[in-house]
Coordinates of C-alpha atoms in Angstrom, one line a residue:
M2 CA 12.2 -16.6 -25.4
M3 CA 15.7 -17.6 -26.4
P4 CA 18.0 -15.3 -24.3
S5 CA 21.6 -14.6 -25.3
E6 CA 24.4 -15.4 -23.0
Q7 CA 24.8 -11.7 -22.3
L8 CA 21.1 -11.5 -21.2
R9 CA 21.4 -14.6 -19.1
E10 CA 24.5 -13.2 -17.4
F11 CA 22.8 -9.8 -16.8
W12 CA 19.9 -11.4 -15.0
T13 CA 22.4 -13.3 -12.7
E14 CA 24.4 -10.2 -11.8
R15 CA 23.6 -8.6 -8.4
H16 CA 21.2 -5.8 -9.4
L17 CA 18.0 -4.6 -7.9
A18 CA 15.1 -4.5 -10.3
T19 CA 11.7 -2.9 -10.4
L20 CA 8.4 -4.6 -10.5
T21 CA 5.4 -2.9 -12.1
T22 CA 1.9 -4.0 -11.2
L23 CA -1.4 -2.3 -11.9
R24 CA -3.6 -0.8 -9.2
A25 CA -7.4 -1.2 -9.4
S26 CA -7.5 2.3 -10.9
G27 CA -5.3 1.1 -13.7
L28 CA -2.4 3.3 -12.5
P29 CA 1.0 1.6 -12.3
H30 CA 2.6 0.7 -8.9
V31 CA 6.4 0.5 -9.3
V32 CA 8.7 -0.8 -6.6
P33 CA 12.3 -2.0 -6.2
V34 CA 12.6 -5.7 -5.8
G35 CA 15.0 -8.6 -6.0
V36 CA 14.0 -11.0 -8.8
T37 CA 15.2 -14.3 -10.0
I38 CA 14.8 -15.9 -13.5
D39 CA 14.8 -19.6 -14.1
D40 CA 17.3 -21.2 -16.5
G41 CA 14.8 -21.4 -19.3
F42 CA 13.8 -17.8 -19.0
A43 CA 10.2 -18.9 -18.6
V44 CA 9.5 -17.9 -15.0
A45 CA 10.6 -15.0 -12.9
R46 CA 10.1 -14.9 -9.1
V47 CA 9.7 -12.0 -6.6
L48 CA 9.5 -12.5 -2.9
C49 CA 7.2 -10.3 -0.9
S50 CA 4.8 -10.1 2.0
R51 CA 1.3 -11.3 1.6
G52 CA -0.1 -7.9 2.5
S53 CA 2.2 -5.8 0.3
V54 CA 0.6 -3.6 -2.4
K55 CA 2.3 -5.6 -5.1
A56 CA 0.9 -8.9 -3.7
R57 CA -2.6 -7.4 -3.3
N58 CA -2.5 -6.1 -6.9
V59 CA -1.7 -9.6 -8.2
F60 CA -4.2 -11.3 -5.9
A61 CA -6.9 -8.9 -7.2
A62 CA -6.4 -10.2 -10.7
G63 CA -7.6 -13.7 -9.8
E64 CA -6.6 -17.0 -11.2
A65 CA -5.7 -15.7 -14.7
G66 CA -2.9 -13.6 -13.1
A67 CA -2.0 -10.0 -13.4
P68 CA 0.0 -8.3 -16.2
V69 CA 3.3 -7.2 -14.8
A70 CA 6.8 -6.2 -15.8
V71 CA 10.2 -6.6 -14.1
S72 CA 13.1 -4.4 -15.2
Q73 CA 16.7 -3.8 -14.4
V74 CA 19.2 -1.4 -15.7
D75 CA 23.0 -1.0 -15.4
G76 CA 24.2 2.0 -17.4
R77 CA 23.3 1.4 -21.0
R78 CA 22.4 -2.2 -20.4
W79 CA 18.7 -2.8 -19.6
S80 CA 16.1 -5.5 -19.8
T81 CA 12.4 -5.6 -19.2
L82 CA 10.6 -8.9 -18.9
E83 CA 6.8 -8.8 -19.2
G84 CA 4.3 -11.5 -18.2
R85 CA 1.5 -12.6 -16.0
A86 CA 1.9 -13.0 -12.3
V87 CA 0.2 -15.2 -9.8
V88 CA 0.7 -15.4 -6.0
R89 CA 2.2 -18.7 -4.6
A90 CA 1.8 -19.1 -0.9
D91 CA 2.5 -22.8 -0.4
A92 CA 5.6 -23.7 1.6
E93 CA 7.4 -25.4 -1.3
S94 CA 7.1 -22.4 -3.7
V95 CA 8.2 -20.0 -1.0
R96 CA 11.2 -22.1 -0.1
D97 CA 12.2 -22.5 -3.7
G98 CA 11.9 -18.7 -4.1
E99 CA 14.1 -18.2 -1.1
I100 CA 16.8 -20.6 -2.4
R101 CA 16.8 -18.9 -5.8
Y102 CA 17.1 -15.4 -4.1
A103 CA 20.0 -16.6 -1.9
E104 CA 21.8 -17.9 -5.0
R105 CA 21.4 -14.7 -7.0
Y106 CA 22.0 -12.2 -4.2
G107 CA 24.5 -14.0 -2.1
R108 CA 22.4 -13.8 1.1
Q109 CA 19.4 -15.4 2.8
P110 CA 16.3 -13.3 2.7
R111 CA 15.2 -12.1 6.2
D112 CA 12.7 -14.2 8.1
N113 CA 9.1 -13.4 7.1
P114 CA 6.2 -15.6 8.1
E115 CA 4.0 -13.7 5.7
R116 CA 6.2 -14.3 2.7
V117 CA 4.7 -15.3 -0.6
V118 CA 6.2 -15.6 -4.1
L119 CA 5.0 -13.7 -7.1
E120 CA 5.5 -16.2 -9.9
I121 CA 5.7 -14.5 -13.3
T122 CA 5.3 -16.5 -16.5
I123 CA 7.5 -14.5 -18.9
T124 CA 5.8 -13.7 -22.3
R125 CA 8.0 -11.0 -23.7
G126 CA 11.4 -9.5 -23.4
L127 CA 12.5 -6.0 -24.2
G128 CA 15.9 -4.3 -24.3
M129 CA 18.9 -6.7 -24.3
S130 CA 18.3 -9.9 -26.2

């Protein structure tokens, strides 16, 4: 995905996003999240607790990962990034996610010994380009 400068800027502005995962029933589970995108627009990251519904939905998909979408909107500007998510629980991935979150949102995430990172390999972008 080759994002425009406008899209890059939009995903660095301080906005909350939504993450959509699928429950075992196939119904969507949509929750507000903070999300970070790497410079190459290849990977998005969402911090969460290991026992959260979103993490459990991704865990349930196994090694292949779960189909997910992250979206954010600001007036008429919106963007949805689709991809496959896996759970990363190793200390290095979690710390990297925390650093990226602090850079984007201007504050350190609260302490959470149960923290994991949902790592989303971006496969498609909708909305702004």
